[in-house]
Structures are given as C-alpha cells and as structure tokens.
Short mmCIF file of C-alpha atoms in Angstrom, two decimals:
data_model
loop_
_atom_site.label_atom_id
_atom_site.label_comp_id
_atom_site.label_asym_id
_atom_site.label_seq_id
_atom_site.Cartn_x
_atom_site.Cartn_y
_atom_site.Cartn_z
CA UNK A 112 92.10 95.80 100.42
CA UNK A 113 94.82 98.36 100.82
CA UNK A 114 94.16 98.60 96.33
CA UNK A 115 90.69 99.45 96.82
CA UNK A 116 91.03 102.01 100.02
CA UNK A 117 93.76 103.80 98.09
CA UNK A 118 91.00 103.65 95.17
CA UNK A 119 88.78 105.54 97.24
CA UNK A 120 90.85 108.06 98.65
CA UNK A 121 92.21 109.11 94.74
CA UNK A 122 88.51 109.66 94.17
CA UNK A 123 88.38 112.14 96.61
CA UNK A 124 91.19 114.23 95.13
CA UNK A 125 90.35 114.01 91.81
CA UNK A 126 87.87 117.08 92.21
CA UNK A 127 91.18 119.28 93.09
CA UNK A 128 91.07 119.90 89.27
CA UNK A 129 88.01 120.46 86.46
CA UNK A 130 86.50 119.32 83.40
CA UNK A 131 83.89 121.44 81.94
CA UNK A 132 83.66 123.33 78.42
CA UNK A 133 86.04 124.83 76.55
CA UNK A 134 85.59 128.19 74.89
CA UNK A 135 84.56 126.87 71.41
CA UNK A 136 82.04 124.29 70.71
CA UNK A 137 85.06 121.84 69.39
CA UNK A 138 85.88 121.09 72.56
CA UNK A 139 84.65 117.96 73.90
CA UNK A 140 81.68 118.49 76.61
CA UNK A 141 82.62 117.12 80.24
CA UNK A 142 80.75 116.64 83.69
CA UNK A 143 82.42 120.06 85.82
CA UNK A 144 84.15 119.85 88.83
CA UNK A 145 85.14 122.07 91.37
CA UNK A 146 89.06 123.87 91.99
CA UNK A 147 89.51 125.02 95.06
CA UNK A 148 89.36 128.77 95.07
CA UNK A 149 93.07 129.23 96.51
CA UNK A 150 94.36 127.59 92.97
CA UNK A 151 92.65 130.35 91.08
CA UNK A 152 93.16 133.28 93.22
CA UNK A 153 96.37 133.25 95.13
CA UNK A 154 97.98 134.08 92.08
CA UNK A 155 95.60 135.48 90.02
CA UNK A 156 94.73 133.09 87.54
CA UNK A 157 90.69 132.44 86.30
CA UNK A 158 88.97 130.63 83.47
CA UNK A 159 87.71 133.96 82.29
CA UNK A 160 90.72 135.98 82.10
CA UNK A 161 91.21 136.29 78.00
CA UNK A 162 87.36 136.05 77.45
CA UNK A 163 87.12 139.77 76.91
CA UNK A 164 90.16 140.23 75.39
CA UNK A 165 91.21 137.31 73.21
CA UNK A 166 88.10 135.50 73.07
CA UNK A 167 89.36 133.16 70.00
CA UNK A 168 92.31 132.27 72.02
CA UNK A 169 91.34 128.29 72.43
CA UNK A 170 90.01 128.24 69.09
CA UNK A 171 93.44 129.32 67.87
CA UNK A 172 95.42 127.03 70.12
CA UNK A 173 93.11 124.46 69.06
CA UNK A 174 93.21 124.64 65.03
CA UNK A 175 97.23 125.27 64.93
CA UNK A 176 97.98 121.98 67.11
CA UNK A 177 95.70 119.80 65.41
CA UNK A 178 98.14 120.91 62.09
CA UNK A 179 100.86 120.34 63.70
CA UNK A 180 100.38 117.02 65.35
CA UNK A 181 98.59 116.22 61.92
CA UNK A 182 101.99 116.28 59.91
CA UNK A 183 104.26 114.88 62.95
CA UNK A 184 102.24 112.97 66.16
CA UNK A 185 105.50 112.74 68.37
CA UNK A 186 105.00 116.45 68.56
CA UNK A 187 101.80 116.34 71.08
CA UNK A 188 103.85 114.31 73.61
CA UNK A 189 106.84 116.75 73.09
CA UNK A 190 104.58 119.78 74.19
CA UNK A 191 103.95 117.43 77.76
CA UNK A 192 107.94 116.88 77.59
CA UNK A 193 108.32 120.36 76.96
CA UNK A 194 105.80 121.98 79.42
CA UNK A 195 107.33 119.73 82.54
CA UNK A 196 110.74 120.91 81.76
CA UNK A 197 109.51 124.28 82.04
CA UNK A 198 107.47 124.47 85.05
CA UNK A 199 109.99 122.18 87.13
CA UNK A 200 113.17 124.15 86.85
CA UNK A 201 112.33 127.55 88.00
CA UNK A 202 108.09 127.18 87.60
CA UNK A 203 106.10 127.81 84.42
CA UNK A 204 107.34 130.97 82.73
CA UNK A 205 108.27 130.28 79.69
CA UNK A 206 111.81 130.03 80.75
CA UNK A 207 112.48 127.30 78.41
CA UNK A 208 111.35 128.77 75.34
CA UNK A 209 113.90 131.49 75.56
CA UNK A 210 116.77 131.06 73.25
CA UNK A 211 120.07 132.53 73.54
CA UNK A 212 123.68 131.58 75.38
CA UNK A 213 123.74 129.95 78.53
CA UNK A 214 119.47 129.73 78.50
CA UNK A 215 117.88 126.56 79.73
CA UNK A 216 116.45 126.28 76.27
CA UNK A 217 120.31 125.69 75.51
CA UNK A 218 121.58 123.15 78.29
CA UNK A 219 122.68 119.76 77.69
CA UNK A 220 119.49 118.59 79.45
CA UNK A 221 117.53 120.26 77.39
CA UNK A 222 118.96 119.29 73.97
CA UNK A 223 116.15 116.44 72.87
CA UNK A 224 113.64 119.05 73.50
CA UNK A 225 111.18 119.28 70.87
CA UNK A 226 107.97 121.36 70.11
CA UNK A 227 109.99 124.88 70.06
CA UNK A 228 108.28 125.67 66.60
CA UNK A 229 104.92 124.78 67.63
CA UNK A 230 104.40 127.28 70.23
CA UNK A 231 106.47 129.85 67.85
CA UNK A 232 103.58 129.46 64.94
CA UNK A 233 100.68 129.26 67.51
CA UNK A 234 101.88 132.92 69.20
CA UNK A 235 102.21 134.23 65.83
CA UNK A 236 99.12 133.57 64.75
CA UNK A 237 97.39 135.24 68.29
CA UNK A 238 99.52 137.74 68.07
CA UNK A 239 97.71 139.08 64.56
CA UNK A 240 94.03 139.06 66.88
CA UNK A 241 95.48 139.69 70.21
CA UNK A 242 99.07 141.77 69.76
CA UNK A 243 101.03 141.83 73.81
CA UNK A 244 98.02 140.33 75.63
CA UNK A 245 98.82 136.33 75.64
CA UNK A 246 101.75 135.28 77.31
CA UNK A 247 104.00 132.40 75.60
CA UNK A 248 103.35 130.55 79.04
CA UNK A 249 100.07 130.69 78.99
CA UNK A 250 100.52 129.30 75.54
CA UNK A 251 102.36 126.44 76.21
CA UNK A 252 100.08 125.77 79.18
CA UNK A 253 96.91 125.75 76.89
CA UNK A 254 98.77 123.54 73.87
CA UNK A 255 99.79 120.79 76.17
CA UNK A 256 96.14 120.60 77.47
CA UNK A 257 94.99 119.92 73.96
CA UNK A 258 98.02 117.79 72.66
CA UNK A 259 96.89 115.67 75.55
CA UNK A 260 93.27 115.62 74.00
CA UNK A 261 94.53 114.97 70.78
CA UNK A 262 97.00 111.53 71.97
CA UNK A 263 93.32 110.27 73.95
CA UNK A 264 93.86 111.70 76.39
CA UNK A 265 91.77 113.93 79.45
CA UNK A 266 90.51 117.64 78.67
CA UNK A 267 90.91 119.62 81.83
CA UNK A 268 90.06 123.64 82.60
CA UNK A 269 92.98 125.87 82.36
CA UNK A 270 92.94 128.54 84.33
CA UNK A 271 95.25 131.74 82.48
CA UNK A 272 96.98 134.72 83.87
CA UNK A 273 100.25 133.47 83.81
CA UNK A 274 103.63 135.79 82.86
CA UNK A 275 106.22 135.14 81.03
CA UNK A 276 109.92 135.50 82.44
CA UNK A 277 113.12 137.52 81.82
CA UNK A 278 115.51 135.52 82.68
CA UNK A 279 116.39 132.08 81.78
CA UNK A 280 119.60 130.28 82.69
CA UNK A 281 121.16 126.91 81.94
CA UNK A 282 122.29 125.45 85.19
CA UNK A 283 118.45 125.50 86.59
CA UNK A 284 117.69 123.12 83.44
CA UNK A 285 119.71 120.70 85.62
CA UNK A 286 116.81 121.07 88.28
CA UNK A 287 114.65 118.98 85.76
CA UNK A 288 114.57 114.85 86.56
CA UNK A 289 116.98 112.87 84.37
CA UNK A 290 115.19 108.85 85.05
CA UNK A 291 118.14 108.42 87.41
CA UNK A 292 117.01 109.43 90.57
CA UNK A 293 116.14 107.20 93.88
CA UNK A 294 112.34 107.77 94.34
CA UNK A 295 113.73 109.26 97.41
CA UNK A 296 115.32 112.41 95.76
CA UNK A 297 111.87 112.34 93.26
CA UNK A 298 110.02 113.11 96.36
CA UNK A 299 112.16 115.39 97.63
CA UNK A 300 112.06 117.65 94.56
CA UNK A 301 108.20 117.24 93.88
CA UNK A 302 107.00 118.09 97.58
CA UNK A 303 109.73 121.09 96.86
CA UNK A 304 107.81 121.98 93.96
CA UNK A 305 104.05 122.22 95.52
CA UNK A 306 103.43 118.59 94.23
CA UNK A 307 103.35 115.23 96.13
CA UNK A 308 103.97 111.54 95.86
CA UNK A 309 100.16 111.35 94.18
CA UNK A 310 101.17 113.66 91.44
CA UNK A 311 105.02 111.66 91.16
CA UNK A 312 103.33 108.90 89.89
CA UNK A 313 100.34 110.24 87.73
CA UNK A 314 102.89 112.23 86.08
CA UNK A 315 104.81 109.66 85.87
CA UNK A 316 102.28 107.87 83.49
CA UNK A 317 102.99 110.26 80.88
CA UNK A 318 105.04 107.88 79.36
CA UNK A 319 102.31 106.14 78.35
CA UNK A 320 103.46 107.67 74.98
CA UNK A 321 106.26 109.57 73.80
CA UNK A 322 110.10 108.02 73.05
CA UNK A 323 113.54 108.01 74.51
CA UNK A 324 116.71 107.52 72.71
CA UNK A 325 119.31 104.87 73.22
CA UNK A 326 121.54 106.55 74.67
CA UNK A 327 119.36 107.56 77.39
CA UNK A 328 118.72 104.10 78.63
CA UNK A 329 122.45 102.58 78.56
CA UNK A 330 122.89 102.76 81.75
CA UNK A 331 119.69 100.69 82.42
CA UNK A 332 120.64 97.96 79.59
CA UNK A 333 124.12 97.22 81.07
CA UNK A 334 124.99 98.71 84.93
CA UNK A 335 122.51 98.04 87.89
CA UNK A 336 121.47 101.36 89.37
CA UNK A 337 125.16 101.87 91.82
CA UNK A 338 126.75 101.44 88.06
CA UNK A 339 128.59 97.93 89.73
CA UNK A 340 126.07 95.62 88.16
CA UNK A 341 126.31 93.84 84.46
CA UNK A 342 122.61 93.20 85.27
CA UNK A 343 119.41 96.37 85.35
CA UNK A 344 118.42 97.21 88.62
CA UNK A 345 115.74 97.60 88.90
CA UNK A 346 115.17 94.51 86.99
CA UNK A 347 113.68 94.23 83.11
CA UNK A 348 111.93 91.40 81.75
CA UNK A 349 113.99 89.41 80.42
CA UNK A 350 112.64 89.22 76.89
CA UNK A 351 112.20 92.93 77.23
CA UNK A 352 115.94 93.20 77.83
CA UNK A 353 116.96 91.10 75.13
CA UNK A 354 114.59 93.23 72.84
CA UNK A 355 116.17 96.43 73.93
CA UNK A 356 119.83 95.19 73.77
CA UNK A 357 119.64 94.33 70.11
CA UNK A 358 117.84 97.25 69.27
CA UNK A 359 120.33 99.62 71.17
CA UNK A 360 122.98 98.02 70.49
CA UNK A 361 126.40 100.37 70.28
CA UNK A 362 124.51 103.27 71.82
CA UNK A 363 122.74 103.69 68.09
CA UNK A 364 120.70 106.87 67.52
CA UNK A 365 117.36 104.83 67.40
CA UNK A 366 114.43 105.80 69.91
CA UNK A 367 112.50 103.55 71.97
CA UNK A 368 108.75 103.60 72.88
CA UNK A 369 108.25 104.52 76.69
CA UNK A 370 105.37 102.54 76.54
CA UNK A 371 106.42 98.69 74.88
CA UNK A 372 102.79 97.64 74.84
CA UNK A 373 100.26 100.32 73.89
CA UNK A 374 103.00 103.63 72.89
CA UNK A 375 100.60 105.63 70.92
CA UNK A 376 97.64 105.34 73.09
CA UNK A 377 96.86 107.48 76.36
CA UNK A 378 95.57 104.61 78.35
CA UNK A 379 97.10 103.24 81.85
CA UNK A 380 98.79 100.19 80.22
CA UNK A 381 101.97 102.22 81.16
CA UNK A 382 101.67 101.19 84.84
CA UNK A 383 100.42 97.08 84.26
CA UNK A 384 104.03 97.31 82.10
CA UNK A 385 105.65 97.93 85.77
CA UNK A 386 104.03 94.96 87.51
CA UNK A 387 105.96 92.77 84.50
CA UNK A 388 109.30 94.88 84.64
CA UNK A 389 108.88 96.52 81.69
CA UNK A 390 109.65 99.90 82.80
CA UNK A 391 112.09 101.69 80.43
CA UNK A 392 112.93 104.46 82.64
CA UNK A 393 114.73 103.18 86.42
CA UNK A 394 112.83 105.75 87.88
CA UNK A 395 109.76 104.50 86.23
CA UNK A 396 110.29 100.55 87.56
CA UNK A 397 111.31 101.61 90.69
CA UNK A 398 107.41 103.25 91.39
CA UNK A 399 106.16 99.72 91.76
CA UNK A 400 108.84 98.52 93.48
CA UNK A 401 109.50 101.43 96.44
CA UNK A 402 106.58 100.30 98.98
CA UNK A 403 105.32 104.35 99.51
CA UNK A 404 104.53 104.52 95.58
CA UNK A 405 103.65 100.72 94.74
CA UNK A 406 100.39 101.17 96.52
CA UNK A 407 98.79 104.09 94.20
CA UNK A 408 100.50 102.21 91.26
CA UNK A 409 98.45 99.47 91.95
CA UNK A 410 94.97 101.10 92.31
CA UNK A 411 96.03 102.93 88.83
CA UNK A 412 96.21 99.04 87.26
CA UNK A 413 93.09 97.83 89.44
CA UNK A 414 91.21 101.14 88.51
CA UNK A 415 92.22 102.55 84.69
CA UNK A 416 89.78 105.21 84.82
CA UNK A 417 91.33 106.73 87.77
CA UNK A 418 94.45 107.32 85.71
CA UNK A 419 92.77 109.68 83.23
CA UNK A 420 90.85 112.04 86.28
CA UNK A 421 93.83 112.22 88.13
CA UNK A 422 95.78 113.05 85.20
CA UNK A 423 93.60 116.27 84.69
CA UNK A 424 94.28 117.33 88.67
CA UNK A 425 98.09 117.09 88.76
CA UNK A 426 98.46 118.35 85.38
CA UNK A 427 96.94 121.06 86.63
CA UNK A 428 99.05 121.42 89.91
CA UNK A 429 101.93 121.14 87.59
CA UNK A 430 100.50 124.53 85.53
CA UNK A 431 100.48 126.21 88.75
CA UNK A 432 104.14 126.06 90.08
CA UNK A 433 105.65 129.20 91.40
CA UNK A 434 103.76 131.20 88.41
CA UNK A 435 104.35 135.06 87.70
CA UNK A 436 101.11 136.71 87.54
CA UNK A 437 98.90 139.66 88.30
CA UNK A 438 101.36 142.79 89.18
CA UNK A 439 104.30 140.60 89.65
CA UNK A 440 107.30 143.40 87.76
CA UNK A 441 109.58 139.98 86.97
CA UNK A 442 107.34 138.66 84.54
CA UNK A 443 106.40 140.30 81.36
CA UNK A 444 103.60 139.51 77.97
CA UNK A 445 106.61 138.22 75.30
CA UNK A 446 105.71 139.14 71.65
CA UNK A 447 108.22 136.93 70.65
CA UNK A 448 108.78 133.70 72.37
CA UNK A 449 112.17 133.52 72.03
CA UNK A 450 113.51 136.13 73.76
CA UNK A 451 112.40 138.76 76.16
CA UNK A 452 110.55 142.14 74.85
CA UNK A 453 113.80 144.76 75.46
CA UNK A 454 115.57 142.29 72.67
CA UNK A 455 112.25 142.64 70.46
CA UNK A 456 112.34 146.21 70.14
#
C-alpha cells in the first residue's frame, strides 16, 4: 500500500519539469507539461532565450553529440557524470570545464572525468554562427539533455540563460559525492543544494549506465562500510561478489558496469538490482536499505515508467542550482571553454 501511495504522490511532482518540442524537427515530439514559473524566472532562464539569436543552437548540439557518441558511447553517460560534477560543487557554471592549476577540472576527484572534448568541439562549432552569445554552461546543460536521449533515455525542456564562471578552484571539487557517504550526509548535501530525498534517488538511477573503475569499489569488495569488516556492508550478492572479486582482483585498471544486468540501456533495472544486492556503489545499496529512501525505491521497481518522468524533473532541478544569469557581473559568455575570456584575449 505504502508502494502504490508513494506511486501516486511521484505523479504529482512529475509536472515540476516539461516535455514538449525541441527547436528542430529531430527532436522527438512529447505530451507538454507545465514548470512552475519561479524555475524560469527567478533567475532568468526561458525556453526562448537563444531563439532570436542562435536559433540553430539545438540543431548544433544535436548533430555534434550524435558524432561523438557515434565513435565512443561511454561518452553520453560521461556528459551526465560530467554535468553533476559541475552543478554540485559550486552550481552549474561551467566551473569544471575550466582548465588550469589548482581548477576543479584538475582535482583528484575530478581525474576520471571524461567528455572535456565534447563540449570543446560543440562550442566551436556555435561559436562560427553565434560568436560570445552561448555560454559553455548552457552547453553542457543542453548536451547532457540529448546524451540522455541518445542512451534511451527521457527528452526534457531546457530552459537557457545560464553564465559561465570566473573562477574555478580545486578544493570545492571535493564538495562532489564520492559513493562513500551515509545516506545521512547525501541528504544533507542535496537539501543544501535546492534538491531533496526524491531527486537523491532518481539521480541516483543514473547508473543505470555508465562504468566505475576498480579501484573505486575496493573498499566495497573487501572492508564493510566502518573499514573493520572482511565482508561489504552493505551486503552484495554473493555471486555478484565473487564476480567482482575476480574481475578486480589486485586493484586492476579494468572498469565495471554500474548497472550488472541491463548497463547500456536507460531503463529502471538499476533499482530491481538493489532489492537483490547488486548495488555497486555503497551509497547506491544503501537507498533500499535506509527506511526514508527504500520506500520511493520501491515504487521506482513497482512503477518503471515513473523512473523516466521523474528523471526529466530532477534533471532539471539539478540544471538549476545556484546558476549565474541575467545581470549577475560574476558570470561571463566564455569563447573558449577552457578558461575565462581575460586569458582569451
């Protein structure tokens, strides 16, 4: 009962983001929903706001991904990988993108990010039909929409306006989740963030696809979660475990599938892998087990479809953390992704 309540009451959220048409006709066609008018305007973002001046934006955004992903499909779920690290250490800016000493971009935590390139080629390429009008963070915002697409995934609105920023430095890349935390200190840094336990765990089914290495995830093949433990904690299936062990074995530079069952699909198989302990991640396993996120985890298994809507709404509350926009004289229109205009000229 309390599966199919919970059911009900994601339904009624799921219209805090929207689906409609894109800007080109090769976007896929989708029944619209409503945003709330305070996520547009408070900071001055709109659907409309390159349609004067860079109508072909999309379109652009559109053709260079599909190239991209085309010669390497880990890339689309390193653009989500790469547009959460952004907006959760100091809100989506493009802080991550620049690249010079002691920039997030070049923290430890940030080392297995990927996708750096994409976003490069794609702002070249609007920068010969729309020179200093796009902003790299609206660019990144925009890509991971349509690498989500392009994996199965939802489409979802994006509204644009956003700036990029100045400054970037390495310590706030420690701000970012590591798959360590309690669930506790999860929701203590989401709710800090604008987001809440809802948009922990739809988030939290990105790992539906995308890899870790095996480094990552020694700590969850051999110590329980206090590091006292020869034995995971939270638990993994014990076939699972076996299968991980060998394949890990010595810390090797392989990469494991977040997703064991389905890991190049966008589907909610990521959260009936919980209910058998087949989380990868601790903070993953631990959603089903911690009784204020086990709940919504198990309407997501009872009710697939309500994966993919919700999906669209927090990825859009995501897009919308502490953005620079409008008149705001700490953000700035890069030309260059990589480092801030003064450097450029």
């Amino acid at each position: 009962m309390k599966s199919s309540v919970l059911s009900l009451f994601l339904l009624s959220i799921i219209c805090t983001t929207s689906c409609g048409h894109g800007e080109e006709d090769s976007f896929p066609t989708f029944p619209a929903l409503p945003i709330p008018e305070t996520l547009l305007f408070d900071n001055l973002l709109s659907f409309d706001y390159y349609h004067q001046r860079c109508p072909q934006l999309e379109q652009i955004i559109h053709t260079k991904l599909k190239q991209w992903v085309a010669k390497d499909h880990t890339l689309a779920a390193s653009l989500l990988r790469l547009h959460f690290h952004d907006c959760f250490a100091t809100g989506c800016d493009a802080s991550i993108l620049l690249n010079h000493e002691g920039s997030e971009r070049r923290a430890e935590a940030s080392k297995t990010l990927r996708g750096f390139q994409v976003i490069d080629d794609i702002k070249a390429e609007v920068e010969k039909s729309c020179p200093a009008i796009v902003s790299c963070t609206d660019i990144l915002t925009a890509a991971t929409r349509d690498a989500t697409v392009l994996l199965g995934g939802p489409y979802w609105r994006v509204p644009y306006g956003r700036k990029d920023s100045r400054i970037s430095n390495a310590k706030d890349a420690e701000m970012v989740p590591s798959g360590r935390e309690s669930i506790t200190t999860l929701l203590e840094l989401f709710q800090s963030r604008g987001l809440n336990f809802i948009d922990l765990v739809v988030l939290s089914g990105a790992h539906t696809i995308g890899r870790t290495s095996c480094g990552a995830i020694q700590h969850r093949l051999y110590q329980g979660l206090n590091g006292t433990s020869s034995m995971p904690n939270p638990p993994l299936d014990d076939h699972y475990l076996d299968f991980l062990q060998r394949k890990c074995r010595c810390a090797s530079g392989d990469y494991v599938d977040l997703d064991a069952t389905t890991p190049t699909t966008f589907d909610s198989q990521f959260y009936a892998n919980l209910q058998k302990n087949m989380g990868l991640l601790s903070t993953d396993q631990m959603l089903y087990s911690d009784p204020r996120t086990s709940p919504i985890v198990n309407s997501l298994i009872g009710t697939p479809s309500l994966f993919i809507h919700q999906f669209s709404a927090s990825m859009v509350r995501l897009a919308n953390i502490q953005v620079l926009s409008g008149l705001d004289e700490a953000g700035e229109i890069r030309t260059n992704c990589n480092f801030v205009n003064s450097y450029n000229n």
